[in-house]
PDB file of C-alpha atoms and ligand atoms in Angstrom:
ATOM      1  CA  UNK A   1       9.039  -7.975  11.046  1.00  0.00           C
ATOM      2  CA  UNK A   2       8.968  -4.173  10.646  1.00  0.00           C
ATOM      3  CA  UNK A   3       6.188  -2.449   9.833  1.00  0.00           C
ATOM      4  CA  UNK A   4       5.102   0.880   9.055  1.00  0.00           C
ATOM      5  CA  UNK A   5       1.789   2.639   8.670  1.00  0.00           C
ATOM      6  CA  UNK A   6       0.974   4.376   5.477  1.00  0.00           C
ATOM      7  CA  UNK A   7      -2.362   6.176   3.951  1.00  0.00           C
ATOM      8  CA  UNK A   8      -3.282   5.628   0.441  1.00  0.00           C
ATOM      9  CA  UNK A   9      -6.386   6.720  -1.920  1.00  0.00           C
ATOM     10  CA  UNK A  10      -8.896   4.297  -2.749  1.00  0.00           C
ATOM     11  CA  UNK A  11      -8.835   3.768  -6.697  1.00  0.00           C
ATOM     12  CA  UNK A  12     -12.309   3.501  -6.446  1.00  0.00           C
ATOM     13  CA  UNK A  13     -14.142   4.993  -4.028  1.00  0.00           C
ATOM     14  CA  UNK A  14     -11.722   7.981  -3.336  1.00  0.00           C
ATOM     15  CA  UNK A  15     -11.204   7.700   0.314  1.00  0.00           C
ATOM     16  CA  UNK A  16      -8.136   7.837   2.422  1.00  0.00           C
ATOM     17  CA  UNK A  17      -7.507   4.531   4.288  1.00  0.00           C
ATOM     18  CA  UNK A  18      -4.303   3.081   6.205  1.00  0.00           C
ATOM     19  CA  UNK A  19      -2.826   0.448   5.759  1.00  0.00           C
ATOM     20  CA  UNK A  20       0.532  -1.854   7.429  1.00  0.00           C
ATOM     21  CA  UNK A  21       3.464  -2.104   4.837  1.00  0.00           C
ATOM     22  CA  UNK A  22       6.218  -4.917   5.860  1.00  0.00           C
ATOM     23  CA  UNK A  23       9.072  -2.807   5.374  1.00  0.00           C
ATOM     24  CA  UNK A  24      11.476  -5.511   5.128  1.00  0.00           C
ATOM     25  CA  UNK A  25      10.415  -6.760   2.046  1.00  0.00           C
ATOM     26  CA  UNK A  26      11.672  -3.967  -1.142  1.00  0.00           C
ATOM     27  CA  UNK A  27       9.456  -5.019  -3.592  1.00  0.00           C
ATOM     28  CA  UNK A  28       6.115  -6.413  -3.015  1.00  0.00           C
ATOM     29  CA  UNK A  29       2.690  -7.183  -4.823  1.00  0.00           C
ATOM     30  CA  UNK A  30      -0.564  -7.609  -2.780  1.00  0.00           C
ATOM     31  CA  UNK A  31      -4.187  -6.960  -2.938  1.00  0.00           C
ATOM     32  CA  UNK A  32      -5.298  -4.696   0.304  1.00  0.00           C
ATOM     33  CA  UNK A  33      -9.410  -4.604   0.963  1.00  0.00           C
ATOM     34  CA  UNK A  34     -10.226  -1.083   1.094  1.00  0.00           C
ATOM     35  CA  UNK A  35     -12.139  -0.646   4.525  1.00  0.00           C
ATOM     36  CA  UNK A  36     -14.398   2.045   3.173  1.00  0.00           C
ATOM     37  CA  UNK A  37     -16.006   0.135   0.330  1.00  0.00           C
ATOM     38  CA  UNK A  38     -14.453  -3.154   0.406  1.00  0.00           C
ATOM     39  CA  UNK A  39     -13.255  -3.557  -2.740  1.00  0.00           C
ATOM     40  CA  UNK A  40     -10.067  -5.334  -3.339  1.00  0.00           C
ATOM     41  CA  UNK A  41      -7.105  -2.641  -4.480  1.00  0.00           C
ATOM     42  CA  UNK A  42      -3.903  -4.380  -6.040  1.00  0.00           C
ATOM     43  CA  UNK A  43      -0.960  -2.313  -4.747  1.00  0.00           C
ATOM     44  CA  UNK A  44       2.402  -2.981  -6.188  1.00  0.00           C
ATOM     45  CA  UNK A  45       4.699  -1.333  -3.699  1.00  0.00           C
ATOM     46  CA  UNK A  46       8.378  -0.210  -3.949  1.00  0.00           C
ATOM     47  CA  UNK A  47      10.718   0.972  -1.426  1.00  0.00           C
ATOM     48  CA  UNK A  48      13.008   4.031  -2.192  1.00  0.00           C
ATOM     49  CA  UNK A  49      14.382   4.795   0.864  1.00  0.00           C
ATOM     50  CA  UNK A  50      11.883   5.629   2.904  1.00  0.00           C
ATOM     51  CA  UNK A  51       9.610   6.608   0.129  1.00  0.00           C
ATOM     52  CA  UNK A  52       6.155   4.071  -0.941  1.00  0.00           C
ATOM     53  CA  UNK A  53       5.198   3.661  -4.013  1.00  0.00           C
ATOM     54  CA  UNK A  54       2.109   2.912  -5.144  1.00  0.00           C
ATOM     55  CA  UNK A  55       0.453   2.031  -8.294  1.00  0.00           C
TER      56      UNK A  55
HETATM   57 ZN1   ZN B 101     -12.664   2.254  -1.277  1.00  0.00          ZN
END
């Protein structure tokens, strides 16, 4: 399994936390605790080449 480190901005409490993307999968839906606050944050996650998105 590859995996590669990414940062994203909590939805909710603004701060920038990292989190472990299995690259191998090209499409994938999963809810990530933010470590700041805790709250959950649903990330749907595409791969574009090398590029995350997030939404
Ligand atoms: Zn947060």
């Amino acid at each position: 399994m590859m995996q590669e480190e990414s940062s994203i901005e909590c939805p909710f409490c603004g701060e920038e936390i990292t989190i472990l993307v299995d690259v191998s999968v090209r499409r994938q839906n999963y809810i990530e605790d933010c470590s700041v606050c805790c709250r959950p944050i649903q990330l749907e996650v595409f791969f574009v080449k090398t590029t995350l998105w997030f939404r």
